[in-house]
Coordinates of C-alpha atoms and ligand atoms in Angstrom, one line a residue:
M22 CA 14.5 -75.1 -54.4
R23 CA 13.1 -77.7 -56.8
T24 CA 13.4 -81.2 -55.1
V25 CA 15.1 -83.7 -57.2
T26 CA 12.1 -86.0 -57.5
Q27 CA 10.2 -83.3 -59.3
R28 CA 10.1 -83.5 -63.0
M29 CA 11.7 -80.8 -65.2
A30 CA 8.9 -79.7 -67.6
D31 CA 8.3 -82.1 -70.5
K32 CA 5.9 -79.8 -72.2
Y33 CA 5.1 -82.3 -74.9
Q34 CA 4.1 -85.0 -72.4
E35 CA 1.8 -82.4 -70.7
F36 CA 0.3 -81.7 -74.1
T37 CA -0.5 -85.4 -74.8
K38 CA -2.6 -85.4 -71.6
S39 CA -4.6 -82.3 -72.7
A40 CA -8.0 -82.6 -74.5
V41 CA -6.4 -81.4 -77.8
G42 CA -3.5 -83.7 -77.3
K43 CA -5.7 -86.7 -76.6
F44 CA -7.4 -86.0 -79.9
L45 CA -4.4 -85.2 -82.1
V46 CA -1.7 -87.6 -80.8
P47 CA -3.3 -90.9 -82.0
K48 CA -4.6 -89.3 -85.2
L49 CA -1.1 -88.1 -86.2
G50 CA 0.6 -91.2 -84.9
L51 CA 2.8 -89.1 -82.5
P52 CA 4.6 -90.6 -79.6
N53 CA 2.3 -91.0 -76.6
P54 CA 4.6 -91.1 -73.4
P55 CA 2.8 -93.1 -70.7
K56 CA 2.8 -92.0 -67.1
L57 CA 5.1 -94.4 -65.3
R58 CA 4.3 -95.9 -62.0
R59 CA 7.0 -94.9 -59.5
Y60 CA 7.7 -96.2 -56.0
R61 CA 5.7 -94.8 -53.1
P62 CA 6.0 -96.3 -49.7
G63 CA 2.9 -98.4 -48.8
E64 CA 1.8 -98.9 -52.4
P65 CA 1.8 -102.4 -53.9
P66 CA 4.9 -103.3 -55.9
L67 CA 2.9 -104.0 -59.1
A68 CA -0.4 -103.0 -60.5
G69 CA -1.6 -106.6 -60.7
P70 CA -0.7 -110.3 -60.0
A71 CA 2.4 -111.9 -61.4
L72 CA 2.0 -114.9 -63.7
V73 CA 4.9 -117.3 -63.3
G74 CA 5.8 -120.1 -65.8
A75 CA 8.7 -122.3 -66.7
A76 CA 10.1 -124.4 -69.5
P77 CA 10.3 -128.0 -68.4
G78 CA 13.4 -128.7 -66.4
G79 CA 13.8 -125.1 -65.2
R80 CA 15.7 -124.7 -61.9
L81 CA 14.3 -121.4 -60.8
E82 CA 10.5 -121.8 -60.8
K83 CA 10.2 -122.8 -57.1
T84 CA 12.6 -120.2 -55.8
L85 CA 10.9 -117.6 -57.8
A86 CA 7.5 -118.3 -56.4
K87 CA 8.9 -118.1 -52.9
Q88 CA 10.7 -114.8 -53.6
I89 CA 7.7 -113.2 -55.4
G90 CA 5.3 -114.2 -52.6
A91 CA 7.7 -112.8 -50.0
A92 CA 7.7 -109.5 -51.9
G93 CA 3.9 -109.2 -51.3
I94 CA 3.0 -109.9 -54.9
D95 CA 0.0 -112.1 -55.7
L96 CA 1.1 -115.1 -57.7
L97 CA -0.6 -117.0 -60.4
S98 CA 0.8 -120.3 -61.8
E99 CA -2.0 -120.5 -64.4
P100 CA -3.5 -117.7 -66.6
G101 CA -6.4 -116.0 -64.9
G102 CA -9.8 -115.1 -66.4
D103 CA -10.3 -112.9 -69.4
D104 CA -10.4 -109.7 -67.3
T105 CA -7.2 -110.4 -65.4
R106 CA -4.6 -107.7 -65.9
Y107 CA -1.1 -109.0 -65.1
G108 CA 1.3 -106.9 -63.1
A109 CA 4.2 -109.2 -64.3
L110 CA 4.8 -112.1 -66.6
V111 CA 7.8 -114.0 -65.3
F112 CA 9.3 -117.1 -67.2
D113 CA 12.0 -119.4 -66.1
A114 CA 13.7 -120.3 -69.3
T115 CA 16.7 -122.1 -67.7
G116 CA 15.2 -125.4 -68.8
I117 CA 15.7 -124.5 -72.5
K118 CA 18.7 -126.5 -73.8
D119 CA 18.0 -126.3 -77.5
P120 CA 16.8 -123.7 -79.9
A121 CA 13.7 -125.9 -80.7
Q122 CA 12.6 -125.4 -77.1
L123 CA 12.6 -121.6 -77.5
R124 CA 9.0 -122.2 -78.6
E125 CA 8.2 -122.4 -74.9
L126 CA 8.6 -118.6 -74.7
H127 CA 5.9 -118.2 -77.4
R128 CA 3.7 -120.7 -75.6
F129 CA 3.8 -118.8 -72.3
Y130 CA 3.8 -115.2 -73.5
Q131 CA 1.7 -115.1 -76.6
P132 CA -1.7 -115.7 -75.0
V133 CA -1.2 -113.2 -72.2
V134 CA 1.1 -110.5 -73.5
R135 CA -1.7 -108.2 -74.4
K136 CA -3.3 -108.5 -71.0
V137 CA -0.7 -106.6 -69.0
A138 CA -1.5 -103.8 -66.5
P139 CA 0.1 -100.4 -66.9
S140 CA 3.8 -100.3 -66.0
A141 CA 3.8 -104.2 -66.0
R142 CA 7.0 -106.2 -66.0
V143 CA 8.1 -109.0 -68.3
V144 CA 11.1 -110.8 -66.8
V145 CA 12.8 -113.8 -68.5
L146 CA 15.3 -115.8 -66.6
G147 CA 18.0 -117.9 -68.2
T148 CA 21.5 -119.4 -67.8
P149 CA 24.5 -117.2 -68.7
P150 CA 25.3 -118.4 -72.2
E151 CA 29.1 -118.1 -71.6
L152 CA 28.8 -120.7 -68.8
V153 CA 27.3 -123.4 -71.0
E154 CA 28.1 -125.0 -74.4
G155 CA 26.7 -126.2 -77.6
R156 CA 23.0 -125.8 -78.4
E157 CA 22.2 -124.7 -74.9
R158 CA 24.6 -121.8 -75.3
V159 CA 23.0 -120.8 -78.6
A160 CA 19.4 -121.1 -77.1
Q161 CA 20.3 -119.1 -74.0
R162 CA 21.9 -116.3 -76.1
A163 CA 18.7 -116.2 -78.2
L164 CA 16.8 -115.0 -75.1
E165 CA 18.3 -111.6 -75.5
G166 CA 16.7 -110.9 -78.9
F167 CA 13.3 -112.1 -77.7
T168 CA 13.3 -110.0 -74.5
R169 CA 14.6 -106.8 -76.1
S170 CA 12.0 -107.1 -78.8
V171 CA 9.1 -107.7 -76.3
G172 CA 10.3 -104.5 -74.5
K173 CA 9.9 -102.5 -77.7
E174 CA 6.4 -103.9 -78.3
L175 CA 5.0 -103.4 -74.8
K176 CA 2.9 -100.3 -74.2
R177 CA 1.7 -98.2 -71.3
G178 CA 4.9 -98.0 -69.4
A179 CA 5.6 -101.8 -69.4
T180 CA 9.1 -103.0 -69.6
A181 CA 11.0 -106.3 -70.3
Q182 CA 14.4 -107.6 -68.8
L183 CA 16.5 -110.7 -69.0
V184 CA 18.2 -112.0 -66.0
Y185 CA 20.9 -114.6 -66.4
V186 CA 21.4 -116.6 -63.2
A187 CA 24.5 -118.8 -62.8
E188 CA 24.0 -122.2 -61.4
G189 CA 24.1 -122.1 -57.6
A190 CA 23.0 -118.5 -57.5
E191 CA 19.2 -119.2 -57.5
E192 CA 18.7 -118.0 -53.9
A193 CA 20.8 -114.9 -54.5
T194 CA 18.4 -113.4 -57.1
E195 CA 15.9 -112.1 -54.6
S196 CA 17.0 -108.5 -54.5
T197 CA 17.0 -108.4 -58.3
I198 CA 13.6 -109.9 -58.6
R199 CA 12.3 -107.4 -55.9
F200 CA 13.8 -104.5 -57.8
L201 CA 12.5 -105.6 -61.3
L202 CA 9.0 -106.5 -60.0
S203 CA 8.4 -103.0 -58.5
A204 CA 7.9 -99.4 -59.5
K205 CA 11.5 -98.8 -58.5
S206 CA 12.7 -100.0 -62.0
A207 CA 10.3 -97.7 -63.8
F208 CA 12.9 -96.5 -66.4
V209 CA 15.0 -99.6 -66.8
G210 CA 14.0 -101.4 -70.0
G211 CA 15.5 -104.1 -72.3
Q212 CA 18.4 -104.9 -70.0
V213 CA 20.4 -108.0 -69.5
I214 CA 21.5 -108.6 -65.9
R215 CA 23.8 -111.2 -64.7
V216 CA 23.6 -112.7 -61.2
G217 CA 26.3 -115.0 -59.8
T218 CA 28.8 -114.6 -62.6
G219 CA 31.2 -112.3 -60.8
G220 CA 32.7 -114.7 -58.4
V221 CA 30.1 -114.9 -55.7
T222 CA 26.8 -116.9 -55.9
T223 CA 25.4 -116.3 -52.5
A224 CA 23.8 -113.3 -50.7
T225 CA 22.3 -112.6 -47.3
A226 CA 18.9 -110.9 -47.4
P227 CA 18.7 -107.7 -45.4
E228 CA 16.8 -108.0 -42.0
N229 CA 14.3 -105.4 -43.3
W230 CA 13.8 -104.9 -47.0
D231 CA 12.5 -101.4 -46.4
T232 CA 15.8 -100.3 -44.7
P233 CA 18.3 -102.6 -46.2
L234 CA 21.2 -100.1 -45.6
A235 CA 20.5 -99.6 -41.9
G236 CA 23.8 -99.2 -40.1
K237 CA 25.8 -98.6 -43.4
T238 CA 27.7 -95.6 -44.5
A239 CA 27.5 -94.5 -48.1
L240 CA 29.6 -91.9 -49.9
V241 CA 28.0 -90.1 -52.9
T242 CA 30.1 -87.7 -55.0
G243 CA 28.5 -84.8 -56.8
A244 CA 25.7 -85.0 -54.3
S245 CA 24.6 -81.3 -54.2
R246 CA 22.1 -81.5 -57.1
G247 CA 20.7 -83.5 -59.9
I248 CA 21.2 -87.2 -60.0
G249 CA 23.7 -87.2 -57.1
A250 CA 21.2 -85.5 -54.8
A251 CA 18.5 -88.1 -55.7
I252 CA 21.0 -90.9 -55.0
A253 CA 21.8 -89.4 -51.6
E254 CA 18.1 -89.2 -50.8
T255 CA 17.4 -92.7 -51.9
L256 CA 20.2 -94.3 -50.0
A257 CA 19.2 -92.4 -46.9
R258 CA 15.6 -93.5 -47.3
D259 CA 17.1 -97.1 -47.4
G260 CA 18.7 -96.4 -44.0
A261 CA 22.2 -95.4 -44.9
H262 CA 24.2 -92.6 -43.3
V263 CA 25.2 -90.7 -46.4
V264 CA 28.4 -88.6 -46.8
A265 CA 27.4 -86.2 -49.5
L266 CA 30.5 -84.8 -51.3
D267 CA 30.8 -81.9 -53.8
I268 CA 33.2 -79.1 -54.7
P269 CA 33.4 -76.1 -52.3
A270 CA 31.5 -73.9 -54.8
Q271 CA 28.4 -76.1 -54.3
G272 CA 28.7 -75.9 -50.6
A273 CA 25.4 -74.2 -49.9
D274 CA 23.3 -76.6 -51.9
L275 CA 25.4 -79.5 -50.5
S276 CA 24.5 -78.6 -46.9
Q277 CA 20.9 -78.4 -47.8
V278 CA 20.9 -81.9 -49.2
A279 CA 22.9 -83.3 -46.3
N280 CA 20.6 -81.6 -43.8
R281 CA 17.5 -82.8 -45.5
I282 CA 18.5 -86.5 -45.3
G283 CA 20.3 -86.3 -41.9
G284 CA 23.7 -87.0 -43.6
S285 CA 27.1 -85.3 -43.6
A286 CA 28.4 -82.8 -46.1
L287 CA 32.0 -83.0 -47.3
Q288 CA 33.4 -80.3 -49.5
L289 CA 36.2 -81.7 -51.6
D290 CA 37.4 -81.6 -55.2
I291 CA 37.8 -85.2 -56.1
T292 CA 40.5 -84.4 -58.7
A293 CA 42.8 -82.9 -56.1
D294 CA 46.1 -84.9 -55.7
D295 CA 45.4 -85.4 -51.9
A296 CA 41.7 -86.2 -52.4
P297 CA 42.0 -90.0 -52.0
A298 CA 44.1 -89.6 -48.8
K299 CA 41.7 -87.0 -47.3
L300 CA 38.7 -89.1 -48.1
A301 CA 40.3 -92.2 -46.6
E302 CA 41.2 -90.3 -43.4
Y303 CA 37.7 -88.7 -43.1
L304 CA 35.9 -92.0 -43.7
S305 CA 37.9 -94.0 -41.3
E306 CA 38.1 -91.5 -38.5
R307 CA 34.5 -90.4 -38.6
H308 CA 32.6 -93.4 -39.9
D309 CA 34.5 -96.6 -39.3
G310 CA 35.1 -96.9 -43.0
V311 CA 32.6 -96.9 -45.9
D312 CA 30.2 -99.6 -47.2
V313 CA 29.0 -98.0 -50.4
V314 CA 30.8 -95.6 -52.7
V315 CA 28.9 -94.0 -55.6
H316 CA 31.1 -92.2 -58.1
N317 CA 28.5 -89.9 -59.5
A318 CA 30.3 -86.6 -59.9
G319 CA 30.8 -86.0 -63.6
I320 CA 31.3 -83.1 -66.0
T321 CA 31.0 -82.4 -69.7
R322 CA 33.1 -80.1 -71.9
D323 CA 31.6 -80.7 -75.3
K324 CA 33.3 -79.8 -78.6
T325 CA 34.0 -81.8 -81.7
L326 CA 37.4 -83.3 -81.7
G327 CA 38.9 -80.7 -84.0
N328 CA 38.0 -77.9 -81.6
L329 CA 38.6 -79.8 -78.4
T330 CA 41.4 -78.3 -76.2
D331 CA 43.7 -80.4 -74.1
Q332 CA 42.4 -78.7 -71.0
A333 CA 38.8 -79.8 -71.8
W334 CA 40.1 -83.3 -72.4
D335 CA 42.0 -83.5 -69.2
A336 CA 39.2 -81.9 -67.1
V337 CA 36.6 -84.5 -68.2
L338 CA 38.9 -87.5 -68.0
G339 CA 40.0 -86.3 -64.6
V340 CA 36.7 -86.0 -62.9
N341 CA 34.8 -88.8 -64.7
L342 CA 37.5 -91.5 -64.6
V343 CA 41.0 -90.9 -63.4
S344 CA 40.1 -89.6 -59.9
Q345 CA 37.7 -92.5 -59.4
L346 CA 40.4 -95.0 -60.0
A347 CA 42.7 -93.2 -57.5
V348 CA 39.9 -93.2 -54.9
N349 CA 39.1 -96.9 -55.4
D350 CA 42.8 -97.9 -55.1
K351 CA 43.3 -95.9 -51.9
L352 CA 40.0 -97.1 -50.2
M353 CA 40.7 -100.7 -51.1
A354 CA 44.4 -100.7 -50.3
D355 CA 43.8 -99.1 -46.8
K356 CA 40.8 -101.3 -46.2
V357 CA 38.7 -98.2 -45.7
L358 CA 36.1 -99.9 -48.0
N359 CA 34.6 -102.4 -45.5
T360 CA 34.3 -106.1 -46.2
G361 CA 31.4 -106.6 -48.6
G362 CA 31.6 -103.0 -49.8
R363 CA 30.1 -101.8 -52.9
I364 CA 31.5 -99.4 -55.6
I365 CA 29.1 -98.1 -58.1
G366 CA 30.0 -96.1 -61.2
V367 CA 27.9 -93.8 -63.3
S368 CA 28.6 -94.4 -67.0
S369 CA 26.4 -93.0 -69.7
M370 CA 24.6 -94.1 -73.0
A371 CA 27.3 -91.9 -74.6
G372 CA 29.9 -94.3 -73.3
I373 CA 28.1 -97.2 -75.1
A374 CA 27.0 -95.5 -78.3
G375 CA 29.4 -92.5 -78.6
N376 CA 28.1 -89.0 -79.3
V377 CA 29.0 -86.0 -81.5
G378 CA 31.0 -83.5 -79.5
Q379 CA 31.7 -85.9 -76.7
T380 CA 34.9 -87.8 -77.6
N381 CA 36.3 -86.9 -74.2
Y382 CA 33.1 -87.6 -72.2
A383 CA 32.3 -90.9 -74.1
A384 CA 35.9 -92.0 -73.5
S385 CA 35.6 -91.4 -69.8
K386 CA 32.2 -93.0 -69.5
A387 CA 33.3 -96.1 -71.6
G388 CA 36.4 -96.1 -69.2
V389 CA 33.9 -96.5 -66.2
I390 CA 32.8 -99.7 -67.9
G391 CA 36.4 -100.8 -68.1
M392 CA 36.8 -99.9 -64.4
V393 CA 33.9 -102.3 -63.6
D394 CA 35.3 -105.1 -65.8
D395 CA 38.8 -104.8 -64.2
T396 CA 37.8 -104.3 -60.6
A397 CA 34.9 -106.9 -60.4
P398 CA 37.2 -110.0 -59.9
K399 CA 39.5 -108.1 -57.5
I400 CA 36.8 -106.8 -55.3
A401 CA 35.0 -110.1 -55.2
E402 CA 38.0 -111.4 -53.2
Y403 CA 36.8 -109.2 -50.4
G404 CA 33.1 -110.2 -50.8
G405 CA 32.4 -106.8 -52.4
T406 CA 30.9 -105.8 -55.8
I407 CA 31.4 -103.1 -58.4
N408 CA 28.7 -102.3 -61.0
A409 CA 27.6 -99.3 -63.0
V410 CA 24.5 -97.6 -64.3
A411 CA 24.5 -96.1 -67.7
P412 CA 21.7 -93.4 -67.8
G413 CA 20.1 -92.3 -71.0
F414 CA 18.2 -89.1 -71.1
I415 CA 17.5 -88.0 -67.5
E416 CA 15.7 -84.7 -66.7
T417 CA 18.3 -82.6 -64.9
Q418 CA 19.8 -79.2 -65.2
M419 CA 22.4 -80.8 -67.4
T420 CA 19.9 -81.9 -70.0
A421 CA 17.6 -78.8 -69.6
A422 CA 20.5 -76.9 -71.1
V423 CA 20.6 -79.1 -74.2
P424 CA 19.1 -77.4 -77.4
I425 CA 15.3 -78.1 -77.8
M426 CA 15.5 -80.4 -80.9
I427 CA 18.2 -82.6 -79.5
R428 CA 16.4 -82.6 -76.2
E429 CA 13.2 -83.8 -77.9
F430 CA 15.1 -86.6 -79.7
G431 CA 16.7 -87.6 -76.5
R432 CA 13.3 -88.0 -74.9
R433 CA 11.3 -89.6 -77.6
L434 CA 13.8 -92.0 -79.1
S435 CA 13.1 -94.8 -76.5
A436 CA 10.5 -97.4 -75.9
L437 CA 9.0 -95.3 -73.1
S438 CA 9.3 -92.1 -75.3
Q439 CA 10.2 -89.8 -72.4
G440 CA 13.1 -88.8 -70.2
G441 CA 13.8 -90.5 -67.0
L442 CA 13.9 -88.8 -63.5
P443 CA 17.0 -88.7 -61.3
V444 CA 15.3 -91.0 -58.9
D445 CA 15.2 -93.7 -61.5
V446 CA 19.0 -93.8 -61.6
A447 CA 19.1 -93.6 -57.9
E448 CA 16.8 -96.6 -57.4
T449 CA 19.0 -98.8 -59.6
I450 CA 22.0 -97.8 -57.6
A451 CA 20.1 -98.7 -54.4
W452 CA 19.5 -102.1 -55.8
Y453 CA 23.3 -102.6 -56.3
A454 CA 23.9 -101.3 -52.8
N455 CA 21.5 -103.7 -51.2
P456 CA 23.2 -106.4 -49.1
G457 CA 21.0 -108.9 -50.9
S458 CA 22.8 -108.0 -54.2
A459 CA 26.1 -109.5 -53.2
A460 CA 26.0 -111.8 -56.2
V461 CA 25.4 -108.9 -58.6
N462 CA 28.9 -108.0 -59.6
G463 CA 30.4 -106.7 -62.9
N464 CA 27.1 -105.4 -64.4
V465 CA 26.4 -102.3 -66.4
V466 CA 22.7 -101.6 -66.5
R467 CA 21.3 -98.8 -68.6
V468 CA 18.6 -96.6 -67.1
C469 CA 17.4 -95.3 -70.3
G470 CA 13.7 -96.3 -70.9
Q471 CA 15.1 -98.8 -73.6
A472 CA 16.6 -96.0 -75.7
F473 CA 16.9 -96.9 -79.4
L474 CA 20.4 -95.5 -79.5
G475 CA 23.3 -97.8 -78.7
A476 CA 20.9 -100.6 -78.0
Ligands
NAD18 P1 25.1 -82.3 -62.6 O1 26.1 -81.4 -63.3 O2 23.8 -81.7 -62.2 O3 25.8 -82.7 -61.2 C1 27.2 -83.2 -61.2 C2 27.7 -82.8 -59.8 O4 29.1 -83.3 -59.8 C3 27.7 -81.3 -59.5 O5 27.1 -81.1 -58.3 C4 29.2 -80.9 -59.6 O6 29.5 -79.9 -58.7 C5 29.8 -82.2 -59.1 N1 31.3 -82.3 -59.4 C6 31.8 -81.9 -60.6 N2 33.2 -81.9 -60.5 C7 33.5 -82.4 -59.2 C8 34.7 -82.6 -58.6 N3 35.9 -82.4 -59.2 N4 34.6 -83.1 -57.3 C9 33.4 -83.2 -56.7 N5 32.2 -83.0 -57.3 C10 32.3 -82.6 -58.6 O7 25.0 -83.6 -63.4 P2 23.9 -84.7 -63.4 O8 23.0 -84.6 -64.6 O9 23.2 -84.9 -62.1 O10 24.8 -86.0 -63.7 C11 25.3 -86.8 -62.6 C12 26.1 -88.0 -63.3 O11 25.3 -88.7 -64.2 C13 27.3 -87.5 -64.1 O12 28.3 -88.4 -63.9 C14 26.8 -87.5 -65.5 O13 27.9 -87.6 -66.4 C15 25.9 -88.8 -65.5 N6 24.9 -88.8 -66.5 C16 23.9 -87.9 -66.6 C17 22.9 -87.9 -67.6 C18 21.8 -87.0 -67.7 O14 20.9 -87.2 -68.6 N7 21.6 -86.0 -66.8 C19 23.0 -89.0 -68.5 C20 24.0 -89.9 -68.4 C21 25.0 -89.8 -67.4

């Protein structure tokens, strides 16, 4: 069996690395997908030191230096020599209170932006615009356009993100900084992340950042293959006992995944009327409740609206949204979701941008974003969080079945000009699940290589 971390063949990317490809690609101005650095235990988080700067009056610079140092990253507070290749360029923009001060971004980034290492990270930190007023609000909102544009200009696998940190949540950004300044965020590009805006501004760091989920139980639906299997593997790597769930027809593959990661296999159709009750019983009797719930199971039944049957509508909405709401309600009402528990949804770029032939799928995936919005304040009362990922083009059996031209567009129409791997989605979910992410609530982060669609 192909393991989920192996890449489905991207023949074009292989061609660009061949002798003919190396000659033709630049001559014809064709996309040149870079090889992305991905997490391997024991390797340094970044391919070079992090340069950290701040606009005058910023409130994050000191905390940032501490957090970056603790992550084992070399830190520079002044630009290095001409041959320095930066692993990250991090700027605290919280001191910017007026659009005139946006010039500080140019001052910091312009001289060094061309000196970044492969798969480098640009991270800008600001104050959530909705929490401030007047010119400060305008200036802070402006950071989005800057960061997303930098992300589109960067080359060789480098990415850019904006993190809005609420006042008081400075210390609670560590898990986010560690995720962004590492190879774990390889396929996350041009995203805006909010920390401390969802009701909680504090977080307790895990005892061991390599096994942050030690002692925790995680439920992953649709875990027998594809993205779900990668999520199960990644959460198990982080120390969780994983309950891998899938439909009975997937039983053999499901057992293989569960055995490989030392987890449990649970055969259940999540759309069955009694599924929430069965799940609640299973998790409370065998596992003392559940700490992390990942709603990954999802299906497509694509047809343009005029040809779409009501069965195809109901099937997609049932698996991708309605059953998830029923499970959440039951697990929260019966307190099977433990205090501080995490719910993580899997939306899609289609849920943000819409897609031909996917009115049902896009409605369900936009609904997942609605589920995050509605549940975030409620779950915060229990110290928990709900967030979602919105994958773009990910190399799985689902996308291998897409017609070749559409597949090529899906891969190339992004800043990284390639598809992501299931593990890229899984790493983002592991960041949400980390105990250190207690102040990350109500976010929807795309894992799309900064796709040009729906951006
Ligand atoms: P996949 O089809 O390979 O896996 C989905 C799994 O869900 C399967 O194992 C399936 O048996 C299971 N499942 C379906 N109905 C179920 C039910 N009623 N009860 C329990 N399990 C059920 O798909 P994938 O590509 O790995 O996608 C995983 C998730 O990511 C889905 O929610 C999908 O919509 C989303 N997604 C995928 C992509 C992509 O590019 N592959 C992009 C955006 C979003």
